[in-house]
PDB file of C-alpha atoms and ligand atoms in Angstrom:
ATOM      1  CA  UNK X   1       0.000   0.000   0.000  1.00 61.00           C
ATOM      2  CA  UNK X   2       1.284   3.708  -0.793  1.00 70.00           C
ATOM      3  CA  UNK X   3       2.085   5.706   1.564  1.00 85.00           C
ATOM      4  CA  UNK X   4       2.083   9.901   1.951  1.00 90.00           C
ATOM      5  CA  UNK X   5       5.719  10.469   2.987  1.00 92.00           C
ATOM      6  CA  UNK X   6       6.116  14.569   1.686  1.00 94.00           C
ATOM      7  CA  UNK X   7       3.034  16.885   2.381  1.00 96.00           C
ATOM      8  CA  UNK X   8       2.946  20.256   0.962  1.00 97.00           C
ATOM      9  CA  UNK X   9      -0.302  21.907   1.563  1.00 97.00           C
ATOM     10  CA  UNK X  10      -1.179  25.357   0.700  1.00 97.00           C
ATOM     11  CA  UNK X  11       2.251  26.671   0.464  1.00 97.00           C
ATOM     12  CA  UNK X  12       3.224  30.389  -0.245  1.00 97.00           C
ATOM     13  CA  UNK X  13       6.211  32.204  -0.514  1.00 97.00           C
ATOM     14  CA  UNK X  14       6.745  35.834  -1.577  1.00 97.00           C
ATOM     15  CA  UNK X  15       9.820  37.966  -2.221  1.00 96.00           C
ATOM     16  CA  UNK X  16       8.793  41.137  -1.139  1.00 95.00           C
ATOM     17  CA  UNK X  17       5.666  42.012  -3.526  1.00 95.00           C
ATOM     18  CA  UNK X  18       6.746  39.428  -5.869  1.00 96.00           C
ATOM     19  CA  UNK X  19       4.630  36.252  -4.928  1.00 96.00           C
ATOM     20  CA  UNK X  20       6.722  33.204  -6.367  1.00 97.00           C
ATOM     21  CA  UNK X  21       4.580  30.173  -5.181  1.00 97.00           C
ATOM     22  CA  UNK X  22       0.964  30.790  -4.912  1.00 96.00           C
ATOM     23  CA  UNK X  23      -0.649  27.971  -3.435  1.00 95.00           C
ATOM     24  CA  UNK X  24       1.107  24.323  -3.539  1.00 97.00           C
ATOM     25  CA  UNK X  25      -0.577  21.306  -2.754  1.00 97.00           C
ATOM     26  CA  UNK X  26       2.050  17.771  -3.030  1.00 97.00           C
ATOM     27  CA  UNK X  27       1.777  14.728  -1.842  1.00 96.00           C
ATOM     28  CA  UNK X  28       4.880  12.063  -2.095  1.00 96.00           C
ATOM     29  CA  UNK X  29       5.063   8.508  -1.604  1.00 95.00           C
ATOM     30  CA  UNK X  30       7.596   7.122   0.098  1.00 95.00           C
ATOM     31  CA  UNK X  31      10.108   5.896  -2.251  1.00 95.00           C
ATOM     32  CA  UNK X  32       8.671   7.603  -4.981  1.00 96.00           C
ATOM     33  CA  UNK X  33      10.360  10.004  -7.518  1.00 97.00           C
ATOM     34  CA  UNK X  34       8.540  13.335  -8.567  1.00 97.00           C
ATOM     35  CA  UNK X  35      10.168  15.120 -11.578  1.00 97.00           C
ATOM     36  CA  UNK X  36       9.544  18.706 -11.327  1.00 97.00           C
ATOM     37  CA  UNK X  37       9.549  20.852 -14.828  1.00 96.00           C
ATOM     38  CA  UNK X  38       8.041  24.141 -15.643  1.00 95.00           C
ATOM     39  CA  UNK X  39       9.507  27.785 -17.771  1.00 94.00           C
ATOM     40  CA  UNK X  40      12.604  29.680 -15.628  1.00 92.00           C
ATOM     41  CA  UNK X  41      11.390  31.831 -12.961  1.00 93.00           C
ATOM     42  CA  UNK X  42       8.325  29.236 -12.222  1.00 94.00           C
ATOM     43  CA  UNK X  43       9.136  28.688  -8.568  1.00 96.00           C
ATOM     44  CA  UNK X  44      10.982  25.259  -9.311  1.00 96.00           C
ATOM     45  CA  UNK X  45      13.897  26.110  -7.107  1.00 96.00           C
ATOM     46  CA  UNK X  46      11.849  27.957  -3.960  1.00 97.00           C
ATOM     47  CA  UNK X  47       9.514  24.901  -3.893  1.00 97.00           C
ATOM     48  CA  UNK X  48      12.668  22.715  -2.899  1.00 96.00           C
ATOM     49  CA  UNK X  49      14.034  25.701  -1.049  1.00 95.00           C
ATOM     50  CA  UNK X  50      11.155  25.660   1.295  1.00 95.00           C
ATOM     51  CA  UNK X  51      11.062  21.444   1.768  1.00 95.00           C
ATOM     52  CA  UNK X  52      14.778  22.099   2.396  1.00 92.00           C
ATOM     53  CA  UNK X  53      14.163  25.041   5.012  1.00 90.00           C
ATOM     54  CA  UNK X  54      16.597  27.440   3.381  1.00 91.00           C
ATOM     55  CA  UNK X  55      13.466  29.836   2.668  1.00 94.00           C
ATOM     56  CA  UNK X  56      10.503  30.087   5.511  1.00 93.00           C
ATOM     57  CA  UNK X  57       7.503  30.310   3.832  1.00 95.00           C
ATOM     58  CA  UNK X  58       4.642  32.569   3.994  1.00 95.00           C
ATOM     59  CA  UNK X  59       1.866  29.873   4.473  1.00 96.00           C
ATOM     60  CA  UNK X  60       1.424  26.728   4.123  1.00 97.00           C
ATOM     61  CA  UNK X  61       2.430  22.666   5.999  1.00 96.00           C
ATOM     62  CA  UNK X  62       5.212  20.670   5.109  1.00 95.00           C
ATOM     63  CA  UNK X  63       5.508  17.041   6.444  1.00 95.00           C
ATOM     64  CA  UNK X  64       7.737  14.850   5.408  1.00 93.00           C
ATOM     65  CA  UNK X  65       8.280  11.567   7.206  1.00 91.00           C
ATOM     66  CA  UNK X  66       5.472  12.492  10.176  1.00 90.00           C
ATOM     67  CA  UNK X  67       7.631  15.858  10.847  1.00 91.00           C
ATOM     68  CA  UNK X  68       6.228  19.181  10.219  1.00 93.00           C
ATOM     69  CA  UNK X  69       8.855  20.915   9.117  1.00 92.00           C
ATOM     70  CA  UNK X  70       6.725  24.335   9.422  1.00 91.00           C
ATOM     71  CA  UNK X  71       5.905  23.979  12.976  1.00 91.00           C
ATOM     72  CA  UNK X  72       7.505  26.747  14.348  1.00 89.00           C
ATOM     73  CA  UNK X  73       8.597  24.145  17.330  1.00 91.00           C
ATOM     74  CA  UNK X  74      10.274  22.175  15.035  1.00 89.00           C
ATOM     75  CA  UNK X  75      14.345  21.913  15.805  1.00 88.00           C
ATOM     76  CA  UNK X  76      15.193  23.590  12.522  1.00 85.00           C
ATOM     77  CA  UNK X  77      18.666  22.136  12.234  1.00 84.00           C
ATOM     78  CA  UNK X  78      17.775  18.318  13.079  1.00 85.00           C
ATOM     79  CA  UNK X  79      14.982  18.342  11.057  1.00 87.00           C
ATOM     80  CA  UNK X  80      17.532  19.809   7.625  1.00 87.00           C
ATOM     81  CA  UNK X  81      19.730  16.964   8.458  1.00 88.00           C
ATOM     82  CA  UNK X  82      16.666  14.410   7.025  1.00 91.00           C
ATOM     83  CA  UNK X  83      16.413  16.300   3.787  1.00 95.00           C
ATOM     84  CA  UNK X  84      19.301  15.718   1.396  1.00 95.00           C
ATOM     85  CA  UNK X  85      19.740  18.733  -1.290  1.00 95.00           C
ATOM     86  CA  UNK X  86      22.011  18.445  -4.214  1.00 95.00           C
ATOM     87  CA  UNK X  87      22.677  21.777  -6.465  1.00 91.00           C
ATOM     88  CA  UNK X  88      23.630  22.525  -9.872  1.00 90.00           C
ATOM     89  CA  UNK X  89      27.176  23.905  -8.315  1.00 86.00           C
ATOM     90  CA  UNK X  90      29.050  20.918  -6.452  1.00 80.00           C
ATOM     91  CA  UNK X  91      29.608  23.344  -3.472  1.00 88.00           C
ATOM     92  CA  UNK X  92      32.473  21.174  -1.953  1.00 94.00           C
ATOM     93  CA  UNK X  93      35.212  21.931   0.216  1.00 95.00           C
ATOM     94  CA  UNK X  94      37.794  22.778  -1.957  1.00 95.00           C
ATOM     95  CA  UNK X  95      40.405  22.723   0.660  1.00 97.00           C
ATOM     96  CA  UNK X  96      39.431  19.339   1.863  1.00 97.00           C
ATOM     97  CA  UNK X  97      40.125  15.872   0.016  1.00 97.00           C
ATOM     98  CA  UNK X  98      36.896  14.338  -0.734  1.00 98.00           C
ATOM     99  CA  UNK X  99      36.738  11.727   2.268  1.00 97.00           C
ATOM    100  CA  UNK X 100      36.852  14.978   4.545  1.00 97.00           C
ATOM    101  CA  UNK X 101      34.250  16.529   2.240  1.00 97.00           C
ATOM    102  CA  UNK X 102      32.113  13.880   3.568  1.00 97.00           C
ATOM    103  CA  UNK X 103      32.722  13.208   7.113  1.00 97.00           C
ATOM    104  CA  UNK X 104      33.038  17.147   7.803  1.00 96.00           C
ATOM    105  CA  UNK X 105      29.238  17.709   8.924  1.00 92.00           C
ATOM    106  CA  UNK X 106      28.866  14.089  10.115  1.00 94.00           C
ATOM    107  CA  UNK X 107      31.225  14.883  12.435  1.00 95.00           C
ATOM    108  CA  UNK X 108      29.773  18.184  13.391  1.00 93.00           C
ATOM    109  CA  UNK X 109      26.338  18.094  12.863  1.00 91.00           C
ATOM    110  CA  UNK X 110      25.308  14.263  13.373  1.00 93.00           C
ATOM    111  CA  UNK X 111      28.417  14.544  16.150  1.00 94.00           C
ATOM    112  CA  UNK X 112      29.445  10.886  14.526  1.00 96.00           C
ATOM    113  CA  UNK X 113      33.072   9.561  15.332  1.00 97.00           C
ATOM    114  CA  UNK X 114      35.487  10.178  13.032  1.00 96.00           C
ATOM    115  CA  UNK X 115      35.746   6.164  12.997  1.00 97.00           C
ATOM    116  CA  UNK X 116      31.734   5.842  12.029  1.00 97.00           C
ATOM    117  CA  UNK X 117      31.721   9.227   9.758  1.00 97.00           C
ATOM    118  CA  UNK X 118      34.464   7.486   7.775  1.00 97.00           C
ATOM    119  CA  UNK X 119      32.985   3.832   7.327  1.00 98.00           C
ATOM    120  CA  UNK X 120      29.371   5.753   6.536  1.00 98.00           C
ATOM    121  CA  UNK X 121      31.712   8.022   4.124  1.00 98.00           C
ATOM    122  CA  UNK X 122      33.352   5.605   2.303  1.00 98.00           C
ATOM    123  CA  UNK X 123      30.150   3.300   2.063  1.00 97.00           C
ATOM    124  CA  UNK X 124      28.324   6.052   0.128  1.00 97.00           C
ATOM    125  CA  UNK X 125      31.384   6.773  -2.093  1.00 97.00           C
ATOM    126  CA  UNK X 126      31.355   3.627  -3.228  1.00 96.00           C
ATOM    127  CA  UNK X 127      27.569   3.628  -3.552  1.00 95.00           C
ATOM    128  CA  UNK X 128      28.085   6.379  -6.653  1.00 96.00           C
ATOM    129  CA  UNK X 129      31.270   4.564  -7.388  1.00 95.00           C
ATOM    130  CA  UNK X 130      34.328   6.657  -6.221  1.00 96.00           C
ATOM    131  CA  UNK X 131      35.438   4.420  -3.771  1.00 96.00           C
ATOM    132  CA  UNK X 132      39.404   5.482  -5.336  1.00 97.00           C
ATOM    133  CA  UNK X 133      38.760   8.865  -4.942  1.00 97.00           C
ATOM    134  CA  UNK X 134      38.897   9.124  -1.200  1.00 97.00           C
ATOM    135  CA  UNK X 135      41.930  11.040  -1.217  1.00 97.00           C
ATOM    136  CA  UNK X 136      41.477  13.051  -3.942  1.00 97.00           C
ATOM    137  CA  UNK X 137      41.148  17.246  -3.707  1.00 97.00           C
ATOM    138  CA  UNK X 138      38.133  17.859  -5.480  1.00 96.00           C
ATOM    139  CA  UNK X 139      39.822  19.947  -8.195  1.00 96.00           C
ATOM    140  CA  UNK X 140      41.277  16.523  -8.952  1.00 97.00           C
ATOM    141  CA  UNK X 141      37.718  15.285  -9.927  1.00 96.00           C
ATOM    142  CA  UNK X 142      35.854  16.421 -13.365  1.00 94.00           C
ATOM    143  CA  UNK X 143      32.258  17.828 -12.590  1.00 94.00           C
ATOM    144  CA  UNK X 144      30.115  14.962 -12.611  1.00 95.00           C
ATOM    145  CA  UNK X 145      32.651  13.011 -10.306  1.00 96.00           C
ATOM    146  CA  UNK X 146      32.370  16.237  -8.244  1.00 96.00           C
ATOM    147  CA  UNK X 147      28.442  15.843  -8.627  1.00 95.00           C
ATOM    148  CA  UNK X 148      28.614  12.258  -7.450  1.00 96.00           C
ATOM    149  CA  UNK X 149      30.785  13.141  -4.645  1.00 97.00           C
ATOM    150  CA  UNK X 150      27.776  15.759  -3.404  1.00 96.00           C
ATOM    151  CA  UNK X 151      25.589  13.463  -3.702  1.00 97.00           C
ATOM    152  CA  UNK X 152      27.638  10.616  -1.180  1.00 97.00           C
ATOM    153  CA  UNK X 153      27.755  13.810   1.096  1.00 97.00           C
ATOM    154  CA  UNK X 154      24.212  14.376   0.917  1.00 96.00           C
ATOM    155  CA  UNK X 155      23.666  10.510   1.563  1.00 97.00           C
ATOM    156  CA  UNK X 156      26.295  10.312   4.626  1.00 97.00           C
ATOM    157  CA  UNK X 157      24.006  12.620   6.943  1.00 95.00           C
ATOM    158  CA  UNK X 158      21.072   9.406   6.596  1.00 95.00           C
ATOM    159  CA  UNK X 159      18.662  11.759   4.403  1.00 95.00           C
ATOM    160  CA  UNK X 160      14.489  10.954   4.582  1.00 94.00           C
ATOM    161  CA  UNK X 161      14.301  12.412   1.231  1.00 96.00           C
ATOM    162  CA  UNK X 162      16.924  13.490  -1.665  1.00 97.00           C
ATOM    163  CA  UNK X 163      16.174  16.801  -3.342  1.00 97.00           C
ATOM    164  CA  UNK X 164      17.851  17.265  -7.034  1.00 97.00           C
ATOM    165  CA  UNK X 165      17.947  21.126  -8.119  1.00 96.00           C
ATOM    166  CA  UNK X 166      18.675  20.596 -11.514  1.00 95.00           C
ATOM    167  CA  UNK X 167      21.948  18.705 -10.847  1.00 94.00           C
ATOM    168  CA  UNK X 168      23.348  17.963 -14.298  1.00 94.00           C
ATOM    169  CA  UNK X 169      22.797  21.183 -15.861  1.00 92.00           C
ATOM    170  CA  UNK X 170      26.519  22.661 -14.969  1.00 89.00           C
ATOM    171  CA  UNK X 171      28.284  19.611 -16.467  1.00 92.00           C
ATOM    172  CA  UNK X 172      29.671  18.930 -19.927  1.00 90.00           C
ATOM    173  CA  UNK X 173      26.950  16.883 -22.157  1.00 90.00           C
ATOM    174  CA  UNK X 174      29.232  13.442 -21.990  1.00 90.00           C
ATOM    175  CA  UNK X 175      29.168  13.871 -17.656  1.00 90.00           C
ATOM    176  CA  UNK X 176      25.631  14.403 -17.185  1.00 93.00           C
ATOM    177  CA  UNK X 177      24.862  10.255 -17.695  1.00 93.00           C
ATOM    178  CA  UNK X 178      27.508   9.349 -14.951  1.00 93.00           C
ATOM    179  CA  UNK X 179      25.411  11.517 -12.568  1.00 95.00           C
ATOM    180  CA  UNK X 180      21.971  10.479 -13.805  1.00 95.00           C
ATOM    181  CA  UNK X 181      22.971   6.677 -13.306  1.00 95.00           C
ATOM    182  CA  UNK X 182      23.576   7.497  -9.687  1.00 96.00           C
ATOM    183  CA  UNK X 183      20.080   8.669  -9.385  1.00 96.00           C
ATOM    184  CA  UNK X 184      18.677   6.488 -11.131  1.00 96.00           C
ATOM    185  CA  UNK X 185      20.294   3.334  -8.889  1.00 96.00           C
ATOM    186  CA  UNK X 186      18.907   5.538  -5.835  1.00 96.00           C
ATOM    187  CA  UNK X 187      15.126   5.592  -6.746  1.00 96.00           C
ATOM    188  CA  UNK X 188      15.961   1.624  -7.834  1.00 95.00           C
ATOM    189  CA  UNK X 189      16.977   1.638  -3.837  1.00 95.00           C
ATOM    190  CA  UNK X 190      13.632   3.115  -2.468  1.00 95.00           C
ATOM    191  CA  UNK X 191      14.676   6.588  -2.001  1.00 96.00           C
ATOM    192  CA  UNK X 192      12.400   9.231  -2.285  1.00 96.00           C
ATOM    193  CA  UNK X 193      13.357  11.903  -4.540  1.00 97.00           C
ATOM    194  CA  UNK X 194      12.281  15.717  -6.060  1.00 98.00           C
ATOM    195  CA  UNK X 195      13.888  16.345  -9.077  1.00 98.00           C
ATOM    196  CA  UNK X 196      14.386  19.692 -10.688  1.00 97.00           C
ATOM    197  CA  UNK X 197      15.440  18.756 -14.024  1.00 94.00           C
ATOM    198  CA  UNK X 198      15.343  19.301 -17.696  1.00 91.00           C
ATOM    199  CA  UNK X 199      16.182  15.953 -18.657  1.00 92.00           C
ATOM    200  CA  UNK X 200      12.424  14.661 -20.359  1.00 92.00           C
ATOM    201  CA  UNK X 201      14.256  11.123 -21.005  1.00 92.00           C
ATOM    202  CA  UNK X 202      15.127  10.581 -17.340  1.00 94.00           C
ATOM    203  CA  UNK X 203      11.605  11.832 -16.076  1.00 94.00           C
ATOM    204  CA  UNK X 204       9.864   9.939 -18.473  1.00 93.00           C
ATOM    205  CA  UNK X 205      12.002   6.440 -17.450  1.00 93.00           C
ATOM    206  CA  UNK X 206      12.443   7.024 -13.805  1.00 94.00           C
ATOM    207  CA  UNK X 207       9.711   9.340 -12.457  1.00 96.00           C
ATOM    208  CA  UNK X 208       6.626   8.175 -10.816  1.00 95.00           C
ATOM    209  CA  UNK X 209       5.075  11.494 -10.618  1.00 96.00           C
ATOM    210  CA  UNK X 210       6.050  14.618 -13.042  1.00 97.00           C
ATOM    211  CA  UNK X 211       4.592  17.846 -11.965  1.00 96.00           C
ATOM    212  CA  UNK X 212       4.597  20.921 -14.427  1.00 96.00           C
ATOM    213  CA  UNK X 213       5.058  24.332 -12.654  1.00 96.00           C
ATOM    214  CA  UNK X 214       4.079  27.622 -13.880  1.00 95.00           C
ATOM    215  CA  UNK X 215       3.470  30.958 -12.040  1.00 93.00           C
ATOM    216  CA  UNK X 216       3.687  29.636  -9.367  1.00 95.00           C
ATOM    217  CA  UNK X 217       1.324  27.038  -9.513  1.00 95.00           C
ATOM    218  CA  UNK X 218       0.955  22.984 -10.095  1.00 96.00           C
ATOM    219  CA  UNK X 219      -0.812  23.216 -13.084  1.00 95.00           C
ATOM    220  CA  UNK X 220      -0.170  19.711 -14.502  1.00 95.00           C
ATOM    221  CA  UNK X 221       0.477  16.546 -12.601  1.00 96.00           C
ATOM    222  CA  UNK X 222       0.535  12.810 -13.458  1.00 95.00           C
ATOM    223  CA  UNK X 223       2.342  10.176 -14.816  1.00 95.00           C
ATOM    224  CA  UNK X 224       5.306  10.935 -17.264  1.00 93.00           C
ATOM    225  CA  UNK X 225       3.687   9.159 -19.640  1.00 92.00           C
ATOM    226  CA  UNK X 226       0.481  11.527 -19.217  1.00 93.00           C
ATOM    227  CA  UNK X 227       2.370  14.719 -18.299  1.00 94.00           C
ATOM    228  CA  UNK X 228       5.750  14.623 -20.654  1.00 93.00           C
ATOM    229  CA  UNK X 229       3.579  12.235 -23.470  1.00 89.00           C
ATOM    230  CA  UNK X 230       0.179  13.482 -24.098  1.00 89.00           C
ATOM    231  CA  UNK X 231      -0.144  17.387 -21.918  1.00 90.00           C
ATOM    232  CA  UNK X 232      -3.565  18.143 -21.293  1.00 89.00           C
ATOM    233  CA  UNK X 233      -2.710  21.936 -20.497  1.00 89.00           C
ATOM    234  CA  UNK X 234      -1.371  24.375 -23.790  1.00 90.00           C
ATOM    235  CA  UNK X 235       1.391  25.994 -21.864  1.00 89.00           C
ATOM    236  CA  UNK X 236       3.047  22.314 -20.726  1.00 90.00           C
ATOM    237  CA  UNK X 237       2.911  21.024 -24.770  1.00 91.00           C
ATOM    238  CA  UNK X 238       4.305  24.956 -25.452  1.00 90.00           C
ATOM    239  CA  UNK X 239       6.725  24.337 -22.856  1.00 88.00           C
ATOM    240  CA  UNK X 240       7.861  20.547 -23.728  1.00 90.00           C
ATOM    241  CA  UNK X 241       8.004  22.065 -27.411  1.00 87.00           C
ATOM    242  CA  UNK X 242      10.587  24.364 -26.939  1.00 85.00           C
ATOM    243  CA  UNK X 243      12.553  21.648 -24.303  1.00 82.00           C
ATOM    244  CA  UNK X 244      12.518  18.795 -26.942  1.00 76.00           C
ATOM    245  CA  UNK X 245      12.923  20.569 -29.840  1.00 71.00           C
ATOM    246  CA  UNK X 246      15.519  24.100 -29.325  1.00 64.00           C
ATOM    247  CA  UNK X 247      14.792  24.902 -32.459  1.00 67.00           C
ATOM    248  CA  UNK X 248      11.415  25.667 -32.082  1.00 60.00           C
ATOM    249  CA  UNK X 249      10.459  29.233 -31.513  1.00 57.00           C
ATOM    250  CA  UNK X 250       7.034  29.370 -30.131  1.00 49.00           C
ATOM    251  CA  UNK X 251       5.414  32.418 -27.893  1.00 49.00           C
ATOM    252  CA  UNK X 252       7.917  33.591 -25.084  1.00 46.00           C
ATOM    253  CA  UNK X 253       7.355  31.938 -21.813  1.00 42.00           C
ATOM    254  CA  UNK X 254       4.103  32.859 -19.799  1.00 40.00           C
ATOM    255  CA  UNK X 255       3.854  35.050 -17.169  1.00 36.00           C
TER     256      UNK X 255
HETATM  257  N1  ATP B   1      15.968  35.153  -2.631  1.00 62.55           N
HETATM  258  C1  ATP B   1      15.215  35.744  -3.578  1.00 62.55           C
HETATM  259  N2  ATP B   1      14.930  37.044  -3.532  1.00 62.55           N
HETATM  260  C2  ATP B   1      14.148  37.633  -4.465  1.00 62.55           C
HETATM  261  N3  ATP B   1      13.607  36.967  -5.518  1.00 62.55           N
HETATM  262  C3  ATP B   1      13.869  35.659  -5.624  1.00 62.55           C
HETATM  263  C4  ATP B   1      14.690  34.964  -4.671  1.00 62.55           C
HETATM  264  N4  ATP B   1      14.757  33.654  -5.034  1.00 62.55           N
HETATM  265  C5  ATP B   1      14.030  33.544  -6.161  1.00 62.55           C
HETATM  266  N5  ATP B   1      13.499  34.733  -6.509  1.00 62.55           N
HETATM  267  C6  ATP B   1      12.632  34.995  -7.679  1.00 62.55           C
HETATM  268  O1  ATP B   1      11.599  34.047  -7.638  1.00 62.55           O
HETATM  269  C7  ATP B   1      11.211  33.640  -8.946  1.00 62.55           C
HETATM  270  C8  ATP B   1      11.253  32.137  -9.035  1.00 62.55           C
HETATM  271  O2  ATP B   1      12.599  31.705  -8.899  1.00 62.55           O
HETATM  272  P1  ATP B   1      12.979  30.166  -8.887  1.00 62.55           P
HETATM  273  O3  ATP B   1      14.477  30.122  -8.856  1.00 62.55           O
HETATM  274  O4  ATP B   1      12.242  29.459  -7.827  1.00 62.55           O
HETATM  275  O5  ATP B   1      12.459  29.688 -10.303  1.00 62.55           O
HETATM  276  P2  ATP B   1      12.831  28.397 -11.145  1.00 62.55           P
HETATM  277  O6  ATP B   1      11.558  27.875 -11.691  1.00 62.55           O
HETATM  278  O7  ATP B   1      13.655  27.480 -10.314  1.00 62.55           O
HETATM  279  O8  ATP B   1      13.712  29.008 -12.319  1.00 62.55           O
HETATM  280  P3  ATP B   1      15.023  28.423 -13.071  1.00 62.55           P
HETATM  281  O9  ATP B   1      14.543  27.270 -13.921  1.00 62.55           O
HETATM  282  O10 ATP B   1      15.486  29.585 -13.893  1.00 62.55           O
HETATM  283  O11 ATP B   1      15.999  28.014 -11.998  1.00 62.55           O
HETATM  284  C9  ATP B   1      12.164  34.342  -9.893  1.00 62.55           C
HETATM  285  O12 ATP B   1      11.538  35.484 -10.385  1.00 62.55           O
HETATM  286  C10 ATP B   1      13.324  34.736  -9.005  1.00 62.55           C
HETATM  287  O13 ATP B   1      13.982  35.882  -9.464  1.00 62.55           O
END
């Protein structure tokens, strides 16, 4: 039987006068994947800013895994530590070799030994396959092995859920496959993922759920097959046009 394990309801968030989500209503599986897609500007990135906590919304519940993350009771820096987030920059240490990447906030925010942060470390590099680059500096790396190293790190702190903000979009075209295999074994595990992404092919093969965002606003939401295949909505198929096919120069993105 499925089970909710992410709850958005009713979530706003404004910048000043400029509202960016309007009123968001998700619910997540556990162990499902949700591709998010939708025009730049479309709230994409402050939807997974909020589940992440880096932005407070303005109204609105998020529960993930039983714990309302907007209760303003809520330990605020325990409750981060269950929500994985992986950027399009790699945001590593560059000063640290890539085990110490990993054990770094283990050590200071889970308060692991450096003994256990290490084993749990070195577990998850091998996990995304970098098990002989422990000792590397990340410079060392190209970007999608320094992609696949923020994702171990993001894996090491025990995460509930794993949020993707567009994670391949900063790496050369032949990278971006390394990176997308790693997710793609991760949903195979169970995890439950949000995916900001542009890449249709890995929605449409690995996403339970693809939402389309625009203004704001969920205005499309099914199965890949439904959402990516056969849009009910004009902007998603004016949208997906442009996405699938660069060359095609349709109306300028909505407002
Ligand atoms: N911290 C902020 N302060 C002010 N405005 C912001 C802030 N963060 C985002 N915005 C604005 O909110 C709107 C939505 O931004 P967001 O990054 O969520 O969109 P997006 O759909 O992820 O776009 P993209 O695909 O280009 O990353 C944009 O107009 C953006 O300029």
């Amino acid at each position: 039987m499925s089970e909710t394990f992410v709850e958005i309801t009713g979530l706003k968030k404004s910048f000043g006068p400029l509202e960016v989500l309007k009123n968001i209503d998700l619910k997540v599986d556990r162990g499902d994947v949700v591709c998010i897609i939708g025009p730049s500007g479309s709230g994409k990135s402050t939807l997974l800013r909020c589940v992440n906590l880096l932005e407070e919304p303005n109204a609105g519940k998020i529960v993930v895994n039983d714990v309302e993350l907007t209760d303003p009771d809520v330990d605020i820096d325990s409750a981060r530590t269950k929500i994985g987030m992986v950027f399009q920059g790699f945001n590593l240490f560059s000063h640290l070799n890539v085990l110490a990447n990993l054990t770094v906030a283990q050590r200071k925010v889970l308060k692991r030994s450096e003994e256990e942060s290490r084993r749990v470390a070195l577990h998850n590099l091998e996990r995304v396959g970098l098990s002989e680059k422990a000792h590397a500096m990340p410079a060392q790396l190209s970007g999608g092995q320094q992609q696949r190293v923020a994702i171990a790190r993001a894996l090491s702190m025990d995460p509930d859920v794993m949020l993707f903000d567009e994670p391949t979009s900063a790496l050369d075209p032949e990278l971006v496959g390394d990176v997308l295999g790693v997710m793609r074994q991760l949903a195979d595990e169970g995890m439950t993922m949000l995916v900001v992404t542009h890449e249709m092919q890995f929605a449409r093969e690995v996403a339970d759920k693809v939402i389309f965002m625009d203004g704001g606003y969920i205005v499309e939401e099914g199965p890949a097959a439904e959402v990516i295949g056969n849009p009910q909505e004009e902007r998603t198929r004016e949208f997906l046009a442009r996405v699938l096919d660069p060359t095609h120069h349709g109306p300028s993105d909505p407002v």
